[in-house]
XYZ file of C-alpha atoms in Angstrom:
418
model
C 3.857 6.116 -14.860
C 3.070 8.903 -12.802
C 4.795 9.268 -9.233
C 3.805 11.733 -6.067
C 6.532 13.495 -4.430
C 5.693 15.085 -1.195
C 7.402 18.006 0.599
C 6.644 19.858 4.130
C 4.606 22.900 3.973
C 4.984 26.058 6.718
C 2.314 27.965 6.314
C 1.926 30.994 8.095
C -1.292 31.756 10.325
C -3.066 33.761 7.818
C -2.308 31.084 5.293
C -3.468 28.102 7.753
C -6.580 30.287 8.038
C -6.866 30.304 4.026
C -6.308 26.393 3.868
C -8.992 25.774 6.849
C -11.777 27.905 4.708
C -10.402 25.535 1.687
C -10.627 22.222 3.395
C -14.667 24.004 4.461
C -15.685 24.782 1.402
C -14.350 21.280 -0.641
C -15.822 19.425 2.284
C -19.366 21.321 1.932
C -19.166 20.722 -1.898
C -18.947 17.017 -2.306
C -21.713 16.494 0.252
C -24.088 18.695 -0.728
C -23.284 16.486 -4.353
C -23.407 13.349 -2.251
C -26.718 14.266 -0.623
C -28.199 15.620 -4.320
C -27.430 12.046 -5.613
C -28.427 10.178 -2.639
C -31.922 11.859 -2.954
C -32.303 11.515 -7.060
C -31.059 7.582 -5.867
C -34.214 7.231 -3.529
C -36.500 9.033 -5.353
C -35.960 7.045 -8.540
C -35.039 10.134 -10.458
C -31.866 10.513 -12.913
C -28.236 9.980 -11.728
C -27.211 14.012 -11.672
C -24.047 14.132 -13.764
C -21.342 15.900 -12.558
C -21.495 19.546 -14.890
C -25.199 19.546 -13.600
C -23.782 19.496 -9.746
C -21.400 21.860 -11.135
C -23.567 24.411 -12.617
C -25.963 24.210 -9.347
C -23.691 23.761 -6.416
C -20.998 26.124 -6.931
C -21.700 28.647 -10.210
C -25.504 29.105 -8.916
C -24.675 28.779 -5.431
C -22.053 31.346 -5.572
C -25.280 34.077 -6.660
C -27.181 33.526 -3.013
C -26.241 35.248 -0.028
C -25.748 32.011 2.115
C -23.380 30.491 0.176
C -21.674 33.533 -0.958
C -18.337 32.432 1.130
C -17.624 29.764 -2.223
C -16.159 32.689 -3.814
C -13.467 33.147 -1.512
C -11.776 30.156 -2.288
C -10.248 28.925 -5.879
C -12.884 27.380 -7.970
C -10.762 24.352 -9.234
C -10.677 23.484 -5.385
C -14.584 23.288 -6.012
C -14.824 21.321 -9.206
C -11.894 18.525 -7.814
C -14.261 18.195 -5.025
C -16.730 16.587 -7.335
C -13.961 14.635 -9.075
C -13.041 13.029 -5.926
C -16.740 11.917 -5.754
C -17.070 10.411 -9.059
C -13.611 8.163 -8.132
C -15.263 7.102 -5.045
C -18.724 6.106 -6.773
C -16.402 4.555 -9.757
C -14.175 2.503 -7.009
C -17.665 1.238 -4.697
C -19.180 0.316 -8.340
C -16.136 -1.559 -9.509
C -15.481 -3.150 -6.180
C -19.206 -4.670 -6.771
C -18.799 -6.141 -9.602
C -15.452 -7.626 -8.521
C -13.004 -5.265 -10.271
C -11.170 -4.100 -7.303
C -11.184 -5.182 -3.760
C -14.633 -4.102 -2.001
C -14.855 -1.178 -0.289
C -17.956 0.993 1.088
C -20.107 3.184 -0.340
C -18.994 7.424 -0.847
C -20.058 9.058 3.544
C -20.332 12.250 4.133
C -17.432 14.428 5.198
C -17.082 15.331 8.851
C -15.141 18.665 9.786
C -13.738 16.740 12.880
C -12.112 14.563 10.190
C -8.209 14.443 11.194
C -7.085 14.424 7.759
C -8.081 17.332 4.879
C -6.904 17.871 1.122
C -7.263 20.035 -1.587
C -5.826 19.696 -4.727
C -5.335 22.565 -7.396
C -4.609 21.453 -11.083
C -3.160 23.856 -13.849
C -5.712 25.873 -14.539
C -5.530 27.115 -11.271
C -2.274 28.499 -12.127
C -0.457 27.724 -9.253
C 3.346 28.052 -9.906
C 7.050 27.795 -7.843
C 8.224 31.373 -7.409
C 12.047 32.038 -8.077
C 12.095 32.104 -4.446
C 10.907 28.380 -4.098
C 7.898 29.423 -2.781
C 4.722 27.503 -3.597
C 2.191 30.101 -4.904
C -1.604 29.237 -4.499
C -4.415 30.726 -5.947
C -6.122 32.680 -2.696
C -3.909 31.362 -0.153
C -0.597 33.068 -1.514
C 3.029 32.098 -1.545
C 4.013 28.910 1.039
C 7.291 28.155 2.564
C 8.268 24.420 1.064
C 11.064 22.294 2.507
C 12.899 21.237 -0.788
C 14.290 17.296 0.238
C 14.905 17.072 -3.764
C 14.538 18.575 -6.844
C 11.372 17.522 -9.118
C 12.472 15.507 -12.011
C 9.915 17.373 -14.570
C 6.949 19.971 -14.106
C 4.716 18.823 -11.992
C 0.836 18.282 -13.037
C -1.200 18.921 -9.896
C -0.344 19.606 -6.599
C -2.389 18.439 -3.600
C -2.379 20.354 -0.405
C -2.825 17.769 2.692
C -3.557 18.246 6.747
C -2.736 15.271 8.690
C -3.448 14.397 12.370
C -0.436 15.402 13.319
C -1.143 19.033 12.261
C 1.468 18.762 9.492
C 0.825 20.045 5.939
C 2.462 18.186 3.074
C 2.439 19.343 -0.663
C 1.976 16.100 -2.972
C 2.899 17.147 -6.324
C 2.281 14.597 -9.277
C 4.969 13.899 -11.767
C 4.362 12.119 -14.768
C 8.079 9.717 -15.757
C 9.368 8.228 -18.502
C 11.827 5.174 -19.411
C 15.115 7.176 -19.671
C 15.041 6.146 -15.771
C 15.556 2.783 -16.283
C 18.518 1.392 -14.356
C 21.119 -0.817 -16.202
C 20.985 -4.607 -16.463
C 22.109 -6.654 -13.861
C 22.552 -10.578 -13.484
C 20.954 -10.589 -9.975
C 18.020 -12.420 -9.106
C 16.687 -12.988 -5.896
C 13.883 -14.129 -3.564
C 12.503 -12.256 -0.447
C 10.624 -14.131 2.284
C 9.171 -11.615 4.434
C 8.668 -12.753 8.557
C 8.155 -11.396 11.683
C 11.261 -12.393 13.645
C 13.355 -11.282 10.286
C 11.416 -8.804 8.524
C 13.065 -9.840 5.251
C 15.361 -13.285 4.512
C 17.241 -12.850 1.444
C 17.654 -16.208 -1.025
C 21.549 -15.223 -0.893
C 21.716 -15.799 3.287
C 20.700 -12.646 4.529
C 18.986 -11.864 6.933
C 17.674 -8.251 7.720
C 16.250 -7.766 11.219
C 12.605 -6.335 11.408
C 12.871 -2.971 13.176
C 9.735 -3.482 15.366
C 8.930 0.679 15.584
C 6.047 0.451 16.925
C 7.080 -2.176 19.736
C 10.007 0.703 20.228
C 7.040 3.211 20.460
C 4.775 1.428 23.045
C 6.100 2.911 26.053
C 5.411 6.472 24.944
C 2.031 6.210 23.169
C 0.594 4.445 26.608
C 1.793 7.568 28.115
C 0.299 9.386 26.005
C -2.775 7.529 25.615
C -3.650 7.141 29.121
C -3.150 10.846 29.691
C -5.814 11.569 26.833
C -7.901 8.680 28.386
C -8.172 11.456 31.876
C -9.299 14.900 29.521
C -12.729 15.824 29.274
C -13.926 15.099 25.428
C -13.867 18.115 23.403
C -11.956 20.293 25.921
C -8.745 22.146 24.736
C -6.782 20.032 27.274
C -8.208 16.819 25.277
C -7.236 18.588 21.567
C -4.168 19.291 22.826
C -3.718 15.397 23.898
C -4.968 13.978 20.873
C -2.351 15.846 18.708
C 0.480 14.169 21.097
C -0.851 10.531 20.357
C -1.093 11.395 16.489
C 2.625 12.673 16.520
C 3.713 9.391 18.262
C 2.143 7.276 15.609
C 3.262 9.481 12.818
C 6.777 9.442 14.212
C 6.156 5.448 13.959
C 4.802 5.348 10.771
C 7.667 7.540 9.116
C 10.545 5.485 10.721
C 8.701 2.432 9.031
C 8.400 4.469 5.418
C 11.713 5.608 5.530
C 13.035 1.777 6.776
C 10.526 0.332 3.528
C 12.082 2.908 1.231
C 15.351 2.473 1.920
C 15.681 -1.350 1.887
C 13.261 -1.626 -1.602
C 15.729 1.008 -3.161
C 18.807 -1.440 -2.138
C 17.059 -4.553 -3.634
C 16.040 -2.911 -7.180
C 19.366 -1.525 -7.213
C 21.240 -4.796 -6.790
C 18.931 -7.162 -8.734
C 17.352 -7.422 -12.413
C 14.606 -9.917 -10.670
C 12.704 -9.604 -7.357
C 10.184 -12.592 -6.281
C 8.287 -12.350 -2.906
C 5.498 -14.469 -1.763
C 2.228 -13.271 -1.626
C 1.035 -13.310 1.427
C -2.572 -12.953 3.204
C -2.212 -10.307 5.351
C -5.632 -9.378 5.833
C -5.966 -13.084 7.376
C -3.018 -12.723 9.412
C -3.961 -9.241 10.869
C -7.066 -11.194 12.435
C -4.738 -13.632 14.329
C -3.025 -12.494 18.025
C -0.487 -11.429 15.966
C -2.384 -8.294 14.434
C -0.337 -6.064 16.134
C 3.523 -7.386 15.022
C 1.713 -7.729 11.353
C 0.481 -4.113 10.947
C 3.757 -3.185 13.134
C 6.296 -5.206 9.697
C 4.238 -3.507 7.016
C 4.707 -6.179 4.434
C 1.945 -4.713 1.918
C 3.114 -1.014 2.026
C 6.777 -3.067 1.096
C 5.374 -5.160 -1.107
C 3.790 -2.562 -3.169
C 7.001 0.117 -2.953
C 8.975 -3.092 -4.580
C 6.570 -3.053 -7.190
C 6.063 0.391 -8.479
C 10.206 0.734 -8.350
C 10.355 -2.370 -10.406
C 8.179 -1.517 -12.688
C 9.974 2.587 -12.637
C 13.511 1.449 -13.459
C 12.918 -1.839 -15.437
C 13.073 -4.490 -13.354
C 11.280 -7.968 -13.201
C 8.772 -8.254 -9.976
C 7.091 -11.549 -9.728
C 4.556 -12.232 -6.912
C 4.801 -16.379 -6.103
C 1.522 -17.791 -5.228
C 0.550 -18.156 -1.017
C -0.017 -21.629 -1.528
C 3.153 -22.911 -2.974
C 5.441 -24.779 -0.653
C 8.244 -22.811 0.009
C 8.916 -24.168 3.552
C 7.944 -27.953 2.583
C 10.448 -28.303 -0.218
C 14.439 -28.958 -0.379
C 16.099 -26.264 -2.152
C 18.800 -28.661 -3.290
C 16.509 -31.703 -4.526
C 13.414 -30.497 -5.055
C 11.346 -33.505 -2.004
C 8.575 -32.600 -0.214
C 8.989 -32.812 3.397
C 5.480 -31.916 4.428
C 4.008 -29.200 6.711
C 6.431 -28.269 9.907
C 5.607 -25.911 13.268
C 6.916 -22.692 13.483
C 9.073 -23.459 16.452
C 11.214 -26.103 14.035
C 13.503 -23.460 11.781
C 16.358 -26.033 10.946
C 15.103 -29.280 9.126
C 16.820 -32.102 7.717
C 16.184 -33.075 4.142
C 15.052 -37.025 4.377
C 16.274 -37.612 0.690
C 19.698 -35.705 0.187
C 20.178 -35.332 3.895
C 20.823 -31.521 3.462
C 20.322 -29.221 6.703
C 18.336 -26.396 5.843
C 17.540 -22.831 7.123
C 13.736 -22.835 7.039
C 13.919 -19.141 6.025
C 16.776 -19.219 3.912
C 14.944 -21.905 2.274
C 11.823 -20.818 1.643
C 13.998 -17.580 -0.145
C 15.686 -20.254 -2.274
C 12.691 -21.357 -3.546
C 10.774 -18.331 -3.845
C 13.773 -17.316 -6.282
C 13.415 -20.798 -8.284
C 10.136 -20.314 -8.601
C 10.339 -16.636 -10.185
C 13.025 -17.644 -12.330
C 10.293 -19.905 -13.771
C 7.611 -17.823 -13.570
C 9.334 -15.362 -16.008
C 10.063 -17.841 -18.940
C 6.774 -19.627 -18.719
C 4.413 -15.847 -18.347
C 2.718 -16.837 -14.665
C 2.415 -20.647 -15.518
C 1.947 -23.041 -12.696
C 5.465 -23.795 -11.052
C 6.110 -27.423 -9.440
C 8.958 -29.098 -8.300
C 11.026 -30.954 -10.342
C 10.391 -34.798 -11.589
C 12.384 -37.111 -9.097
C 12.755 -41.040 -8.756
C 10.243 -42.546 -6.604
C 11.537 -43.939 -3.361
C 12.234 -47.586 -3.102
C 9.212 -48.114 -0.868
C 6.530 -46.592 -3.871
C 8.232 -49.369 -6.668
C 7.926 -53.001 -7.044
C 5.726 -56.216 -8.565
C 2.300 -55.771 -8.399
C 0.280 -59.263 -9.602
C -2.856 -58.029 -9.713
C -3.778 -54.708 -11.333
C -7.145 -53.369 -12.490
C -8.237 -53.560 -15.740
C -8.205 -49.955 -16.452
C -4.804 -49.354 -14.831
C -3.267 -52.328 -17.400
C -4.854 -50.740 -20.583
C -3.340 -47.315 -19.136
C -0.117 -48.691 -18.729
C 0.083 -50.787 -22.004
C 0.350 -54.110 -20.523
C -1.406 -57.728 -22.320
C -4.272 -58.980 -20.421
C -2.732 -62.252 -20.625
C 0.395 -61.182 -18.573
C -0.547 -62.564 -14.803
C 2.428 -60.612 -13.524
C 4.493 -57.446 -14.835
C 7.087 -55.065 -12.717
C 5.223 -51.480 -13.100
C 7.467 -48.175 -11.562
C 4.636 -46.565 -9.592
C 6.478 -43.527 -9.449
C-alpha cells in the first residue's frame, strides 16, 4: 500500500517567492485545461485528451511572449497539473454512476485559495542532499524538519501551503508486508460517543478530548477581532492567518489524539470492530458541532489503513444492528431506550448493564462472526420463547397446520410458538 509521510518545510524568502510563482503557474495550467474542455463540452466538439492540452498549454505556450513566465518553473509541476484534472473528472464521473460518494464537478482555481500544492515526481529529479536538505528543481535546496526517517525511497513528493502559512512536504512511500506486526489473541469492539469518545468491549472508557470546545474561547477572540477589519486590508490578512492557526492548532491536537489511540488499539489486538456510523446525518443534528469536534471518520479510517498496514482484522458492524437493544450475556432484545437511560436491566437474565460497555460487547460478538462467516448477516442467538408466547391453541389456520405437520382431524394440538 502506499503511505504519505509529511514533514515541515522552512523555506527561505527567495524560496517562498519560487513556490508562490509554482502554486501561479499550476493554478493557471489546469484552468486554462478546464476552460479548453468546458468549451469543446458546449460546443459539442471532442473531449481534448490530456497530451493534446499538453502539447498546447504548456510546450506551445511556452513559445509566446505572454506566457513566457511557464518556463521559469519545473515542467513536471505543469504536466501534474493536468493529472490532478483528469482525477477530478475521473472522481465527478464515478461518483455519477455510483462508484464513489458524489461529489461536484472539477471549478476553477482561485489565487485567494488558502491552500496550494505542487507535486514533483522523479523525473523532476528532485533528491535529499547529504545535508538533509530537500532539493527542488528551480526552487533549490529546503530546510526539512526530520520527525522520522523514511522507511524506503520515496516516489513523489508534494509541496503544500496551508492557511496557516505553513509548508509541509508529503512524500509518498510505497510498503510492503515485512511490516506486519505479530499475532495476537486480542479482539475487541469500539463504540465511539460523544460523552466517551471511545468505550472499549474490555470496560474502558477513554474520555473524548473536546479540542475544539477547549479552543472556543480563543477563536471568538479571534474571530470577532477579524469580524472589525476592513476586507482585503493588511490588518484583515493579518487576522485571518490568526483564526487559521487556532483551528490548525485544533485540528493537530485531534490528529495527534486519533493517531495515537489507533496505534495503541492495532498494537494490542489481532481484531478491531467499530460500528459504522452516519455521520453525515448526525452532523445535521444540534449536535454538528461536538460531531465534527470527536472526528469519528478521520478515526475510523486511520484504524483501517493501520489494520490493513500491519495485518490486522478491521470489521465495520452494520448502523442498524442493535448494539444498545441487546444483552451481552443472553442475547434478548430489550427494545429501543433514551439516551438519558445508560444503565438498563436485562428483563430475562436480570443482568445490569453499561449501555456503552454493552453496545462494545456486542460490537465485538458481532465481528467475531463477521470474520468466520465473510460479512454474512449477524443475529442474535436462538433463545426459548417466554412463557407468555407458548401454549394450546384450538383453532389454527389451515395453512399454519399443514406448515406445522399437524392431521386435520386433530381439533386440538400444543404448538411452541416460539
Amino acid at each position: 500500500m502506499q503511505l504519505r509521510y509529511s514533514f515541515r518545510l522552512y523555506p527561505t524568502i527567495g524560496q517562498r517567492r519560487a513556490l508562490a510563482q509554482a502554486f501561479g503557474c499550476a493554478r493557471v495550467i489546469y484552468n486554462d485545461a478546464l476552460r479548453a474542455r468546458e468549451t469543446a463540452r458546449s460546443e459539442g466538439l471532442p473531449f481534448p485528451t490530456s497530451g493534446a492540452l499538453s502539447k498546447s498549454l504548456i510546450t506551445e505556450a511556452k513559445k509566446r511572449p505572454e506566457r513566457a513566465w511557464l518556463g521559469d518553473v519545473s515542467t513536471v509541476v505543469l504536466q501534474q497539473s493536468l493529472r490532478d484534472l483528469d482525477a477530478a473528472y475521473r472522481n465527478f464521473f464515478d461518483s455519477l454512476k455510483g462508484k464513489r460518494p458524489r461529489t461536484g464537478a472539477p471549478r476553477f482555481k482561485s489565487r485567494k485559495d488558502t491552500r496550494q500544492s505542487v507535486r514533483f515526481t522523479a523525473n523532476a529529479r528532485w533528491s535529499i542532499t547529504p545535508g538533509q536538505k530537500l532539493r527542488l528543481p528551480k526552487i533549490g535546496n529546503l530546510q526539512v524538519k526530520w520527525s522520522r526517517s523514511l522507511p524506503s525511497k520515496p516516489s513523489t513528493v508534494t509541496v503544500v501551503k496551508d492557511s496557516a502559512d505553513r509548508y509541509f512536504a508529503s512524500f509518498v512511500i510505497n510498503t510492503g508486508p515485512d511490516e506486519a506486526l505479530p499475532e495476537t489473541p486480542g479482539t475487541i469492539g469500539v463504540d465511539l460517543g460523544l460523552t466517551h469518545f471511545a468505550v472499549l468491549s474490555d470496560g474502558r472508557k477513554v474520555d473524548s478530548p473536546r479540542f475544539l470546545r477547549r479552543a472556543e474561547k480563543r477563536l471568538r477572540r479571534d474571530q470577532q477581532r477579524l469580524g472589525r477589519k476592513i476586507p482585503g486590508s493588511h490588518n484583515s490578512g493579518k487576522a485571518r492567518l490568526k483564526v487559521a492557526r487556532t483551528h490548525t492548532r485544533v485540528a493537530d491536537a485531534r490528529r495527534e489524539f486519533h493517531h495515537q489511540l489507533s496505534t495503541q488499539l492495532i498494537r494490542e489486538n489481532q481484531a478491531i470492530a467499530v460500528e459504522d456510523l452516519a455521520v453525515r446525518g448526525l452532523a445535521r443534528t444540534r449536535l454538528a458541532k461536538s460531531v465534527h469536534d470527536a472526528g469519528w471518520s478521520a478515526f475510523v479510517a486511520m484504524l483501517e489503513y493501520k489494520a490493513a498496514r500491519y495485518g490486522r482484522t478491521f470489521c465495520r458492524i452494520g448502523r442498524f444492528q442493535p448494539t444498545s437493544q441487546v444483552c451481552s450475556h443472553c442475547g434478548a432484545k430489550d427494545g429501543p431506550k433514551p439516551l438519558n437511560i445508560r444503565t438498563w436491566t436485562c428483563g430475562i437474565c436480570g443482568a445490569v448493564l453499561d449501555r456503552d460497555i454493552n453496545a462494545a460487547v456486542n460490537v465485538a460478538k458481532a465481528a467475531g462472526l463477521a470474520v468466520s462467516a465473510c460479512g454474512a448477516q449477524i443475529r442474535p442467538a436462538v433463545m426459548p420463547a417466554p412463557r407468555g408466547e407458548t401454549g394450546t391453541h384450538p383453532t389454527l389456520p389451515p395453512a399454519r397446520r399443514e406448515q406445522a405437520g399437524i392431521p386435520g382431524s386433530l381439533a386440538r394440538e400444543d404448538v411452541n410458538c416460539g
